[in-house]
Short mmCIF file of C-alpha atoms and ligand atoms in Angstrom, two decimals:
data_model
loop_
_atom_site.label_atom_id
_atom_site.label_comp_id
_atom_site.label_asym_id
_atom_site.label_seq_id
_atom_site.Cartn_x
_atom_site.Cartn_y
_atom_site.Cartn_z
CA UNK A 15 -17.06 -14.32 -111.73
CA UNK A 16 -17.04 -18.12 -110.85
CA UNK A 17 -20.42 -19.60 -110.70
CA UNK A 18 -21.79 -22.99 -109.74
CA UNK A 19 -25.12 -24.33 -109.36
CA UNK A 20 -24.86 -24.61 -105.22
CA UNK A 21 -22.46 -23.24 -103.22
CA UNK A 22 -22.17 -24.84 -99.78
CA UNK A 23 -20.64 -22.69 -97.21
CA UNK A 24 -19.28 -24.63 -94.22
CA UNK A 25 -17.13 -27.48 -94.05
CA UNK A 26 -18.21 -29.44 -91.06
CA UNK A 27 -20.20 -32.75 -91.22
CA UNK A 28 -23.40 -30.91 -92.58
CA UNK A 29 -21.61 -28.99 -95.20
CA UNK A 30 -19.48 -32.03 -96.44
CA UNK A 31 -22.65 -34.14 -96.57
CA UNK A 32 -24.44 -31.42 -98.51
CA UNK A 33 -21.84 -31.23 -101.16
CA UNK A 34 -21.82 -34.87 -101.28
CA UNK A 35 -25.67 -34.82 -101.84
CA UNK A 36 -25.70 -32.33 -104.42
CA UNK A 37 -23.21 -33.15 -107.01
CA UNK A 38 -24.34 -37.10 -106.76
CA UNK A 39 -27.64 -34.89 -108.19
CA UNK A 40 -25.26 -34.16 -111.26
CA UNK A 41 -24.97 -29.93 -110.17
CA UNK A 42 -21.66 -28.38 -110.12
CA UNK A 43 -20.64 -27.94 -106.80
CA UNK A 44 -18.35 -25.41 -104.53
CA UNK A 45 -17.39 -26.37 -100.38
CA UNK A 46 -16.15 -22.47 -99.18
CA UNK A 47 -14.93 -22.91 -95.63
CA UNK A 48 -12.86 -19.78 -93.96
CA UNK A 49 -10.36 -22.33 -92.18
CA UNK A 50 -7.17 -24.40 -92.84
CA UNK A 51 -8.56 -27.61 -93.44
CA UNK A 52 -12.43 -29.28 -93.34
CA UNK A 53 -14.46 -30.78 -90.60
CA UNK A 54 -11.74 -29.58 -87.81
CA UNK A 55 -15.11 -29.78 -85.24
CA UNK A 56 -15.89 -33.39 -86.45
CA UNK A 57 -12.14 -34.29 -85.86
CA UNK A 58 -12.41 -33.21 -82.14
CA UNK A 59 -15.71 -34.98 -81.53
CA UNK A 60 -16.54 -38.09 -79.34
CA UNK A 61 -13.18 -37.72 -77.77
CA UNK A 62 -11.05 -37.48 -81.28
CA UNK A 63 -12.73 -40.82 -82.38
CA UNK A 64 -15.99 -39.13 -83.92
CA UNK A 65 -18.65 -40.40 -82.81
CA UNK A 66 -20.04 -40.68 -86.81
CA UNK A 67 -24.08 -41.58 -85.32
CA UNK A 68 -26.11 -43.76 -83.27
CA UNK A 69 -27.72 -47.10 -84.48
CA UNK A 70 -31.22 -46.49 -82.08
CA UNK A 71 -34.52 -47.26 -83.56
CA UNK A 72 -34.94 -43.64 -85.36
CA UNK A 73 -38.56 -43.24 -83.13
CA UNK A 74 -35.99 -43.60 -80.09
CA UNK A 75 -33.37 -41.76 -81.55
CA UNK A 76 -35.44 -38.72 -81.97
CA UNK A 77 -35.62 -38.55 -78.46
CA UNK A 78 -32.45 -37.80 -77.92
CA UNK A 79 -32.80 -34.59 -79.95
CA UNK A 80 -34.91 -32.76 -77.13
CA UNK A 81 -34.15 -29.43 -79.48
CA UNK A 82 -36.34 -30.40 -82.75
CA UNK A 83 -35.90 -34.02 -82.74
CA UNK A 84 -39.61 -34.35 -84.11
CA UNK A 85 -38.80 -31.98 -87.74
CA UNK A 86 -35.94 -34.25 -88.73
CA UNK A 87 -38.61 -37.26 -89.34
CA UNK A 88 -38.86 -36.39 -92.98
CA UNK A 89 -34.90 -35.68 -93.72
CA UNK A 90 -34.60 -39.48 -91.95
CA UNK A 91 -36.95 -40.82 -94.29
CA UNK A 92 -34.77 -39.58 -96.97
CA UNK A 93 -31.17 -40.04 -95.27
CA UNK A 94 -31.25 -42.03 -92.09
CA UNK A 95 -28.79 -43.90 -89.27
CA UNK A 96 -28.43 -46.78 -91.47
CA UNK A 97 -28.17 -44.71 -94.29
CA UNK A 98 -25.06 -42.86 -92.80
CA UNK A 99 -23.27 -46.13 -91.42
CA UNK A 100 -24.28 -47.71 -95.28
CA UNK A 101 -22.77 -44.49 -96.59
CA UNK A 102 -19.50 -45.13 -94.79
CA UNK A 103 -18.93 -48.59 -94.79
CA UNK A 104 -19.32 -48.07 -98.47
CA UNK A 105 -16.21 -45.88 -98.51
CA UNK A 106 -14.46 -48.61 -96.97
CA UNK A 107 -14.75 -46.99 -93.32
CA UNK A 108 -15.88 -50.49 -90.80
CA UNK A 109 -17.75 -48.81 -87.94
CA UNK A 110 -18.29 -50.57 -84.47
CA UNK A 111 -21.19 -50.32 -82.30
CA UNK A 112 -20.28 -49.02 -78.36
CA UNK A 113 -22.68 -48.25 -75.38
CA UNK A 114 -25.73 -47.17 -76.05
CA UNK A 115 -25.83 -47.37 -79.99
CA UNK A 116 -22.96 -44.69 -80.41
CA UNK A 117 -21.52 -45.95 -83.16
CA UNK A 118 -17.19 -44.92 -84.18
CA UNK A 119 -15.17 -45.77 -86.91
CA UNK A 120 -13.35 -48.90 -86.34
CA UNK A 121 -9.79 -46.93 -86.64
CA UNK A 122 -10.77 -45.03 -83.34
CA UNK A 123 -9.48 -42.04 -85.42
CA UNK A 124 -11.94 -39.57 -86.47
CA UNK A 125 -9.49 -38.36 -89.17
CA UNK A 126 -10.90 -41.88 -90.76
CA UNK A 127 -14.16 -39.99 -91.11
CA UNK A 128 -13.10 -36.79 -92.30
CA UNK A 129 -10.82 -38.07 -94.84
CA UNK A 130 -13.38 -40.26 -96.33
CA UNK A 131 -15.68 -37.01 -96.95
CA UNK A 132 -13.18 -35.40 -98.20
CA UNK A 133 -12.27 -38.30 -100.56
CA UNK A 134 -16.01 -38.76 -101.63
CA UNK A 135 -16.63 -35.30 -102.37
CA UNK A 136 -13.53 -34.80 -104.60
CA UNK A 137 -14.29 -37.82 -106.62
CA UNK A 138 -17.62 -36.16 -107.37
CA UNK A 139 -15.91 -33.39 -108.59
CA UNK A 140 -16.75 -30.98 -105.22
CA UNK A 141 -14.25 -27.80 -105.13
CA UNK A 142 -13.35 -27.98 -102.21
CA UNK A 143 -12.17 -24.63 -101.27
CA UNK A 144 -10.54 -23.59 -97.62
CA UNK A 145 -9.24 -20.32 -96.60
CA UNK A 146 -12.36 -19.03 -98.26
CA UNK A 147 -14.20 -16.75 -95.73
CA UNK A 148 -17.69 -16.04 -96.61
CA UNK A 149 -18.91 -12.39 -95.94
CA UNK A 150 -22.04 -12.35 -96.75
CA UNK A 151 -25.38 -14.15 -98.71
CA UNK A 152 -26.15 -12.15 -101.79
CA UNK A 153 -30.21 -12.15 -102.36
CA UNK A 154 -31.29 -10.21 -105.42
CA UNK A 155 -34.72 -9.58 -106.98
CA UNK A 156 -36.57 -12.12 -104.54
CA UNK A 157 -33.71 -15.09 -104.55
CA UNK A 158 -30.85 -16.29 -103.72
CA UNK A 159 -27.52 -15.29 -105.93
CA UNK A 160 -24.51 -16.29 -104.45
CA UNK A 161 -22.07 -15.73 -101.85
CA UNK A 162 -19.58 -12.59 -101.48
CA UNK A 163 -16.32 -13.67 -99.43
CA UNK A 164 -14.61 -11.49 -97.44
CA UNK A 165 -11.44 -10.84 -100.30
CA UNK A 166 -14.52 -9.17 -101.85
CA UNK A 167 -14.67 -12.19 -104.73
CA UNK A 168 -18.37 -12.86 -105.65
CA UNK A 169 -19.11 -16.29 -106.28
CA UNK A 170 -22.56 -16.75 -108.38
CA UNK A 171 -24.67 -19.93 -107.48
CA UNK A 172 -28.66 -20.20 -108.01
CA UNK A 173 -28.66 -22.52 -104.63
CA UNK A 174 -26.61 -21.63 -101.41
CA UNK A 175 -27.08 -24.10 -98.48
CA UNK A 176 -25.68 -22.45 -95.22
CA UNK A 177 -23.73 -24.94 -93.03
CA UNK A 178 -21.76 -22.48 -90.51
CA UNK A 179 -22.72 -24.08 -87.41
CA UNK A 180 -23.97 -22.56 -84.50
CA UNK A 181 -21.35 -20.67 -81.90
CA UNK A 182 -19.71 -23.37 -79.72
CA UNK A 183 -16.03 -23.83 -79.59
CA UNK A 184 -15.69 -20.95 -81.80
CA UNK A 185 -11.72 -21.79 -82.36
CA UNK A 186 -13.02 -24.71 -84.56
CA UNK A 187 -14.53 -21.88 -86.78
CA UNK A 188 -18.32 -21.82 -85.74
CA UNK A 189 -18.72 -18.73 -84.76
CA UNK A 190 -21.94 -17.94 -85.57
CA UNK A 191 -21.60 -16.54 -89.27
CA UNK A 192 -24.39 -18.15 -91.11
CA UNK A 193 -27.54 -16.25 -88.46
CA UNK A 194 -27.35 -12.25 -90.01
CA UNK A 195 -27.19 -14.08 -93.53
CA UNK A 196 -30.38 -15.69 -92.36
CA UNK A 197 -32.03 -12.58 -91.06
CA UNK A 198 -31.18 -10.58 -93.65
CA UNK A 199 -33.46 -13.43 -96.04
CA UNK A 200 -36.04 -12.71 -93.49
CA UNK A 201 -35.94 -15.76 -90.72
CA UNK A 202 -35.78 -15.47 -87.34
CA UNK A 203 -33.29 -16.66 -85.12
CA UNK A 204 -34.31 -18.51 -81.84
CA UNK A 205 -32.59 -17.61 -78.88
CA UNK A 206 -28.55 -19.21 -78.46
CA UNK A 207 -27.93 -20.74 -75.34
CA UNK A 208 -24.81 -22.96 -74.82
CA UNK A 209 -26.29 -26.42 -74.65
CA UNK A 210 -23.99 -29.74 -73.76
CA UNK A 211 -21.96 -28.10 -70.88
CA UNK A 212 -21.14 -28.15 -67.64
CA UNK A 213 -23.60 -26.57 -64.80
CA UNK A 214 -22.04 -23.83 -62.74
CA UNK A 215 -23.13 -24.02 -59.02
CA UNK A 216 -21.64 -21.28 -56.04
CA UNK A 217 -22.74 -23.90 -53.41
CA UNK A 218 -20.37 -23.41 -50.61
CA UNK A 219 -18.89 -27.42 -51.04
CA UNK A 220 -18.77 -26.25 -54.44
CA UNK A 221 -16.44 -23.12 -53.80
CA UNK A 222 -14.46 -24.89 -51.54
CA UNK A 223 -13.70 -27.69 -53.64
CA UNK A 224 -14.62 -30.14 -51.24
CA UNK A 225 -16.04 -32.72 -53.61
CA UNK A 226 -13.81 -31.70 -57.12
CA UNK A 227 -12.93 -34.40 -59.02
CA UNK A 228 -15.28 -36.90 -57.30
CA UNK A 229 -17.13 -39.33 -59.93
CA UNK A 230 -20.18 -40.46 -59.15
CA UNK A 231 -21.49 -43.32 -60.94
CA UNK A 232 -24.97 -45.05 -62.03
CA UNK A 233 -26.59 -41.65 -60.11
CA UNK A 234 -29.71 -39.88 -61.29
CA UNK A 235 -29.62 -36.02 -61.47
CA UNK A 236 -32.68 -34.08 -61.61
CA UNK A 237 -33.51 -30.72 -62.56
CA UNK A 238 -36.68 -29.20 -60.08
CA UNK A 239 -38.91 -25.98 -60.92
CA UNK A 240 -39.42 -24.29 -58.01
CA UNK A 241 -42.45 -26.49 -56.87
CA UNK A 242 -40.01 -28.96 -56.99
CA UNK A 243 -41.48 -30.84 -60.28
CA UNK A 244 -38.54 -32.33 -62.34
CA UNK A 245 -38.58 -30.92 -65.22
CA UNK A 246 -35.63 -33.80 -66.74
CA UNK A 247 -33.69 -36.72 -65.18
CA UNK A 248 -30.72 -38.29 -66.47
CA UNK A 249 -29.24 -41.83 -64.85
CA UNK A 250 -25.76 -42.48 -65.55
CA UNK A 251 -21.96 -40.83 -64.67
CA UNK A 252 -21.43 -37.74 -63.93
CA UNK A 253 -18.64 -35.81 -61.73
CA UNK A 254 -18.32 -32.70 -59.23
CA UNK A 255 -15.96 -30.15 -60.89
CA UNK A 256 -14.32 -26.96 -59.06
CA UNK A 257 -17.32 -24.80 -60.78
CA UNK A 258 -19.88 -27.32 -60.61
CA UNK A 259 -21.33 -30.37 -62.28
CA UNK A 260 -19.99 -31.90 -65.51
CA UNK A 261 -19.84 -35.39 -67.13
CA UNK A 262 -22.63 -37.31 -68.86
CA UNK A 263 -25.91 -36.84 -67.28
CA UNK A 264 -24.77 -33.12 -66.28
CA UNK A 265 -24.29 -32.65 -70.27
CA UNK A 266 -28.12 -33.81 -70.92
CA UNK A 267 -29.56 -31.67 -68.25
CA UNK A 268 -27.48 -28.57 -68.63
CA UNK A 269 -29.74 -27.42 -71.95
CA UNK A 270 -32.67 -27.30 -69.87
CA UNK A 271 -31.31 -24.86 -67.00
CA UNK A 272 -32.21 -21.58 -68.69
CA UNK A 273 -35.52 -22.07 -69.80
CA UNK A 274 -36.64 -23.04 -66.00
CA UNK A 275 -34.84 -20.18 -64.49
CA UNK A 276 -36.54 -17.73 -67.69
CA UNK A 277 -39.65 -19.59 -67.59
CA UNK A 278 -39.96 -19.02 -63.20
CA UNK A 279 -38.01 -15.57 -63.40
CA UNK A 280 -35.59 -17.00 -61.10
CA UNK A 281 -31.53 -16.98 -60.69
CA UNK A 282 -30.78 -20.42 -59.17
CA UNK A 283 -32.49 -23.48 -59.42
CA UNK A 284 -32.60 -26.78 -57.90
CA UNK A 285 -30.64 -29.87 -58.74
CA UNK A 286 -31.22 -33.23 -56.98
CA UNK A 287 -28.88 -36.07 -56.90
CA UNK A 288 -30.39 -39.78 -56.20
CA UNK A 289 -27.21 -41.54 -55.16
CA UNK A 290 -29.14 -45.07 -55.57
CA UNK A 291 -31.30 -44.75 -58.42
CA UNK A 292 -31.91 -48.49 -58.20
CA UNK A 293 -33.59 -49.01 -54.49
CA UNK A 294 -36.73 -47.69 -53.14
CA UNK A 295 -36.37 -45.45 -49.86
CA UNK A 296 -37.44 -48.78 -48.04
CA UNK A 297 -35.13 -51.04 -49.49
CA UNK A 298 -31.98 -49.09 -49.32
CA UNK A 299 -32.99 -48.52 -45.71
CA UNK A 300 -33.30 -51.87 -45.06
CA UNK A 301 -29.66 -52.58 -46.87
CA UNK A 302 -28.01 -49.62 -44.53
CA UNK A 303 -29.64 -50.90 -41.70
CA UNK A 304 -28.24 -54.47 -41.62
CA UNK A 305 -24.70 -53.40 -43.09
CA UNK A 306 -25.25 -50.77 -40.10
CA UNK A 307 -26.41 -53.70 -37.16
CA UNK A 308 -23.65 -56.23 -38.41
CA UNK A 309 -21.09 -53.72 -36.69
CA UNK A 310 -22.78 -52.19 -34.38
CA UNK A 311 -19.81 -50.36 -32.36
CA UNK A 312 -17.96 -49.20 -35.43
CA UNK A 313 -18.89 -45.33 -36.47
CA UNK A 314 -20.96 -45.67 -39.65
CA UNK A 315 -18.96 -43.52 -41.56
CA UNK A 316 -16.48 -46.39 -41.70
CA UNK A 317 -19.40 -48.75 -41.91
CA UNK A 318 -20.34 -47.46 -45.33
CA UNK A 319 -17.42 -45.94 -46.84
CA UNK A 320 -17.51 -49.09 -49.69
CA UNK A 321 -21.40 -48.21 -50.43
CA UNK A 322 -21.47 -44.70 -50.64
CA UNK A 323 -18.43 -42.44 -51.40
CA UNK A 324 -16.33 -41.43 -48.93
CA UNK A 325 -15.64 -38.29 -50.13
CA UNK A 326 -19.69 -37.59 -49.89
CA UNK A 327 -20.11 -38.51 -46.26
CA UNK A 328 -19.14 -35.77 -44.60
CA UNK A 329 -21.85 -33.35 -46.27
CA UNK A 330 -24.34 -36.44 -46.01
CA UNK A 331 -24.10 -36.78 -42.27
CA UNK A 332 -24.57 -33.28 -41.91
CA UNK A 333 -27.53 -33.28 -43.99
CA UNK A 334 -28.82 -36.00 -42.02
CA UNK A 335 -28.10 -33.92 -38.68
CA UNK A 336 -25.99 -36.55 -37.72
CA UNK A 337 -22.30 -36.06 -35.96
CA UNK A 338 -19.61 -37.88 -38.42
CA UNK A 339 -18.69 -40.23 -35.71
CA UNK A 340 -21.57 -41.52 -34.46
CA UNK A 341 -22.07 -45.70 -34.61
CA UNK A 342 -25.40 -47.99 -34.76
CA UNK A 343 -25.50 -48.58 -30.77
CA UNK A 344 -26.24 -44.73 -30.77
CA UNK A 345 -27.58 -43.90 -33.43
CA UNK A 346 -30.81 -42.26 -32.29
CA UNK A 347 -34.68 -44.09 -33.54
CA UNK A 348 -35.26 -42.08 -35.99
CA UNK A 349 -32.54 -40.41 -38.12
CA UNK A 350 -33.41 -42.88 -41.15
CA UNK A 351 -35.76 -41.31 -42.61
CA UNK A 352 -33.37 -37.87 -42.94
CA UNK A 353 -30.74 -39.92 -43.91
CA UNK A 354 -32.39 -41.68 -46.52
CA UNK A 355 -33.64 -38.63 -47.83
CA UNK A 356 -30.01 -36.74 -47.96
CA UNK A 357 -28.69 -40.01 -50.20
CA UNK A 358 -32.09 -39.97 -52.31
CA UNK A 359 -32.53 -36.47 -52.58
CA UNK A 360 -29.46 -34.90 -52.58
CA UNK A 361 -30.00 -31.21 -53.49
CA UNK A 362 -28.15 -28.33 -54.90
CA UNK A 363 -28.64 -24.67 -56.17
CA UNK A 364 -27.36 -24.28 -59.93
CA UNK A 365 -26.95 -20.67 -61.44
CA UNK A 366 -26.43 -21.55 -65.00
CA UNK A 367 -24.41 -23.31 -66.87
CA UNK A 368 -20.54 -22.66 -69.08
CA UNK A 369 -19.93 -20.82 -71.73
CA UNK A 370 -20.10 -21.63 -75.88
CA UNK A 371 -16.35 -21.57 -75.24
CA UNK A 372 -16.73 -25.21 -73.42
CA UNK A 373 -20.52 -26.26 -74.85
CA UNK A 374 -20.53 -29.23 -77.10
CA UNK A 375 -23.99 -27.65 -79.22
CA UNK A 376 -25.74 -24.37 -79.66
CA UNK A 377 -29.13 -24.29 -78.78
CA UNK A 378 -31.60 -22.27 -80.95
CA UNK A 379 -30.83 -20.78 -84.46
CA UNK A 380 -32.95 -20.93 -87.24
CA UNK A 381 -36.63 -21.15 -86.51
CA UNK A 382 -38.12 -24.30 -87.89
CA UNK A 383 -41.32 -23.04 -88.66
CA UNK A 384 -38.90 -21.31 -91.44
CA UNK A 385 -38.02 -24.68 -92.88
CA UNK A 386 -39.23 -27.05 -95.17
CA UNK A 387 -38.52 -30.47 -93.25
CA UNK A 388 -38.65 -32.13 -96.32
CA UNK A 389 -35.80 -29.98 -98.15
CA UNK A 390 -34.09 -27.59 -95.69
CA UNK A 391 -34.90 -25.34 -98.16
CA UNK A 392 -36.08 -21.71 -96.56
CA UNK A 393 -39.23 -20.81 -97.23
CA UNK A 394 -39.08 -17.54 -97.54
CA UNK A 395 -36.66 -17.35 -100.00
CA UNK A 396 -35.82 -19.59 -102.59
CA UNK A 397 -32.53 -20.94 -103.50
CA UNK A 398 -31.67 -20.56 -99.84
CA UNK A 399 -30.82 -24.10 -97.59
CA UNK A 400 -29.34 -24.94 -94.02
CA UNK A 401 -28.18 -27.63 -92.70
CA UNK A 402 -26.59 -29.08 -89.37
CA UNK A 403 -26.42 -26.70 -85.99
CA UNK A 404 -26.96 -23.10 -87.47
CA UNK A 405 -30.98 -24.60 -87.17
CA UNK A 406 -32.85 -24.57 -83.95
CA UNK A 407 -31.73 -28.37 -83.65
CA UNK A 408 -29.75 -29.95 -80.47
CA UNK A 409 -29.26 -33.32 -79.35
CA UNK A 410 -27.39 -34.74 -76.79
CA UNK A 411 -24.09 -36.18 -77.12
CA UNK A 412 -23.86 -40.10 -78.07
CA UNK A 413 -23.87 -39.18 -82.06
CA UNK A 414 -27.04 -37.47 -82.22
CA UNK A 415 -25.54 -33.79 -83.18
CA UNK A 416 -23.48 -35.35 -85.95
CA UNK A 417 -26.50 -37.52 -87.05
CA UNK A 418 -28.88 -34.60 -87.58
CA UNK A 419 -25.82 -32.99 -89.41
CA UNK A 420 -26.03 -35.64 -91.61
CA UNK A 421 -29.49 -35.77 -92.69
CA UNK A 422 -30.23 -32.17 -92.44
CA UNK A 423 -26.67 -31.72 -95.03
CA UNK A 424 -27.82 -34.83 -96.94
CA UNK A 425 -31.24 -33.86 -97.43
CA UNK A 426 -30.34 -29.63 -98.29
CA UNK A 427 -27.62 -30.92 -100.62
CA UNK A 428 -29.76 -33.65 -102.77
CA UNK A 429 -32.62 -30.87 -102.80
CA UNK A 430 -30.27 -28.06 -103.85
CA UNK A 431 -28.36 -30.22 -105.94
CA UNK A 432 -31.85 -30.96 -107.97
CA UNK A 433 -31.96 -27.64 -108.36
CA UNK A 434 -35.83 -27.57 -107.19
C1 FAD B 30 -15.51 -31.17 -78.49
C2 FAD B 30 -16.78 -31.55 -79.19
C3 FAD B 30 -17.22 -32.86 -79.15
C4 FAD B 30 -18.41 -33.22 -79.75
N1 FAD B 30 -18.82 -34.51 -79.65
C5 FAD B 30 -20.00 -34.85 -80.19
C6 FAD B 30 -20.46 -36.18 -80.09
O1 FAD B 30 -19.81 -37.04 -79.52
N2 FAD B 30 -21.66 -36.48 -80.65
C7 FAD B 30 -22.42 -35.53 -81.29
O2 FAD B 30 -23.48 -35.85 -81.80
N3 FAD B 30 -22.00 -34.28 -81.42
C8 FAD B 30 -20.82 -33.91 -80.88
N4 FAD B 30 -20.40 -32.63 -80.99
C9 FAD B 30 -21.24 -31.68 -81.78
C10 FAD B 30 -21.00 -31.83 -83.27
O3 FAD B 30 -19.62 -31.90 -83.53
C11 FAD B 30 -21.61 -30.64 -84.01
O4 FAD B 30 -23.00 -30.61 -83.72
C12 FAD B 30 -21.42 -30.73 -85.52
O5 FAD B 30 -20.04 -30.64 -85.83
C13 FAD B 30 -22.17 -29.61 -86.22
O6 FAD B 30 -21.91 -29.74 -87.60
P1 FAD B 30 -22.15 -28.55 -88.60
O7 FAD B 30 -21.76 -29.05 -89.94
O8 FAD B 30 -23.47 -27.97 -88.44
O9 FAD B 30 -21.14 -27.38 -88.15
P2 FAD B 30 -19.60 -27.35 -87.76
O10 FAD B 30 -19.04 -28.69 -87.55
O11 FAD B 30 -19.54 -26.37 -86.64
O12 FAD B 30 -18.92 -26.72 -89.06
C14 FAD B 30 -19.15 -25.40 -89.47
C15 FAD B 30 -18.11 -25.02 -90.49
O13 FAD B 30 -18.47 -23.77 -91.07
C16 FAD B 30 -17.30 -23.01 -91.31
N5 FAD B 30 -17.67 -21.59 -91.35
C17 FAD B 30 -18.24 -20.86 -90.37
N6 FAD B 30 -18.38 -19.58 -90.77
C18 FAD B 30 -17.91 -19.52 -92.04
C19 FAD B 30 -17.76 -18.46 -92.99
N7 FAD B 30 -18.12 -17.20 -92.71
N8 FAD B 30 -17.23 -18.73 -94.20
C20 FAD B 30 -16.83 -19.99 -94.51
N9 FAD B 30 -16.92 -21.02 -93.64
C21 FAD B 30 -17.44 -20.78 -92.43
C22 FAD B 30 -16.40 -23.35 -90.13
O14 FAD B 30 -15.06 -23.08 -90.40
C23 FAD B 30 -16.70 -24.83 -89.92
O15 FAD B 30 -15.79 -25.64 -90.64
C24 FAD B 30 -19.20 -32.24 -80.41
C25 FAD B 30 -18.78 -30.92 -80.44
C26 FAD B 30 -17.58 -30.57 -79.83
C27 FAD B 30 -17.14 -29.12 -79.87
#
């Protein structure tokens, strides 16, 4: 029977970093991952360019971790943003800073990132074993005691940090493995939801594919309980699909969908669109007024087919209880304020959102109350660490999943790897 001092199972960027971690803690370390090669999730993320963190203040960074942003401030402390870039540019890997602190390799290639891992944990003497599917967690007499793979094999370690994941894009290999082992040590699993995917709406201009493929851009999108309170906003791109909603700001407010429609014991809930963010009601009314009164014969459709998409006008006009044609001369006294409130408030019913086939993160897993923040270390039973999505962790996209990867496998693998 092979044994080690901590076996890591999982070789995405939590598992990798964890390995790392531990055997620069001197322990003798094993990487067990049931596919072909390592970090195959990591070398599809931020468009195949890997989005390897964000450079945000980490009090500002948090917040874009709406999913337990708030228990990672100790495993920063230890492993941070800096730390990580520090950690790569010290492998030789130059990283450039993009919109909004996301931060890629240089090469554009997230293969870059992987390999470097790879590289780093091999030097430390890391077996790095693929093809290795892991069955089960073996507990006995009160602790952890190793791993049992699936050929049957037991492999002994007195520290196993569990790295599997969480359940989205499940050809990648996360496919939800790690949870029973956590049960079965006695933690409890917080509900999975698909988190960081696209919102599925049965609007009629939705079925009908009237608006697919139409971007909209600098927008605000708001998700409304049914007393119409927004319960989150996002400004920034997003675009109509021929299901619904995806892109950017979509992304951010998609995790947020089921808990309204559990929380109000509803099916479909409200979505608003403010097609210019920037201008107050009165402003913007002044703006489509005078663009409006410069051409006062010409229908307005044609009027403001440069200011707000074309494609939109149609459903807007209707909204507005105005015929498509109609021009400035006739426009009746008082349509303004309807109008104005159809580009400002333009609504739609959501039913949910895609599948864990098409979401980026998993919401829920392992309860943090569970957790040591400072060690990812369970604390129910010892010997036993996670790391990276199988916890009840979720940012948004822009580096933040991959960050908390990081520090989560950084901090489980130094603690394990000290055999605490
Ligand atoms: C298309 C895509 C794009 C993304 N883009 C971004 C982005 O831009 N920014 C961002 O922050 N996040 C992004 N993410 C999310 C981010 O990639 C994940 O949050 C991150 O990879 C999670 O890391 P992890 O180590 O916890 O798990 P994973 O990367 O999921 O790795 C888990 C590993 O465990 C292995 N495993 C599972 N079960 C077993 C078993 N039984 N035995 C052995 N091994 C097992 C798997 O084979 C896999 O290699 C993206 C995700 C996707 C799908």
């Amino acid at each position: 029977m092979k044994k080690y001092d901590v076996v890591v199972i999982g070789g995405g960027p939590s598992g990798l970093m964890a390995s790392i971690a531990a055997a620069q803690q001197g322990a003798t370390v094993a990487l067990l991952d049931k596919g072909d090669k390592l970090g195959r999730k990591l070398g599809i993320s931020g468009g195949g360019r890997c989005n390897v963190t964000n450079a945000k203040e980490i009090d500002e960074l948090i917040t874009y971790i709406p999913g337990g942003g708030r228990f990672l401030h100790s495993a920063f402390a230890l492993f941070s943003n800096r730390d990580i870039i520090a950690f790569f540019e010290g492998l030789g890997i130059a990283l450039k800073e993009e919109d909004n602190g996301r931060m890629f390799p240089v090469s554009d290639k997230a293969k870059t990132v992987v390999d470097a891992l790879i590289g780093k944990a091999k030097s430390l003497g890391v077996a790095l074993l693929v093809h290795h599917p892991v069955q089960e967690v073996i507990y006995k007499e009160g602790r952890t005691y190793g791993v049992k793979l699936i050929s049957g094999e037991i492999v002994r370690a007195d520290a196993v940090v569990v790295a599997t994941g969480g359940k989205s894009v499940p050809h990648t290999g996360s496919t939800g493995d790690g949870y029973p082992w956590a049960e079965a040590a006695g933690h409890t699993i917080t509900e999975l939801y698909p988190t960081e995917t696209p919102i599925v709406s049965k609007e009629p201009f939705i079925a009908n594919r009237e608006l697919q493929g139409l971007s909209l851009r600098n927008v605000k999108l708001s998700l409304l309980d049914p007393k119409g309170k927004t319960v989150v906003a996002h400004q920034g791109d997003m675009i109509f699909t021929h299901f619904g909603l995806s892109g950017p700001i979509a992304l951010r407010c998609s995790g947020f969908i089921r808990g309204v429609k559990k929380k109000h014991n509803v099916s479909q809930v409200t979505m608003s669109i403010d097609l210019f963010p920037e201008q107050k009601p009165g402003a913007l009314e002044n703006h489509l007024r005078q663009l409006a009164a410069a051409e006062p014969k010409k229908a307005l459709k044609n009027v403001f087919k440069g200011t707000i998409p074309e494609r939109l006008l149609p459903l807007l006009f209707k909204r507005a209880n105005l015929p498509e044609d109609i021009t400035y001369e006739h426009l009746p006294k008082t349509p303004w304020q309807d109008w104005i409130q159809a580009l400002k408030n333009f609504t739609l019913q959501v039913t949910g959102t895609r599948s864990f086939e098409e979401a980026f993160v998993t919401g829920g897993g392992v309860h943090l109350k569970e957790i040591d923040p400072k060690t990812m270390g369970s604390k129910l039973m010892p010997g036993l660490y996670f790391c990276g999505e199988i916890l009840d962790v979720h940012g948004y996209t822009g580096g933040y999943n991959i960050t908390a990867a990081f520090t989560t496998g950084y901090t489980a693998g130094h603690h394990a790897g000290k055999r605490e």
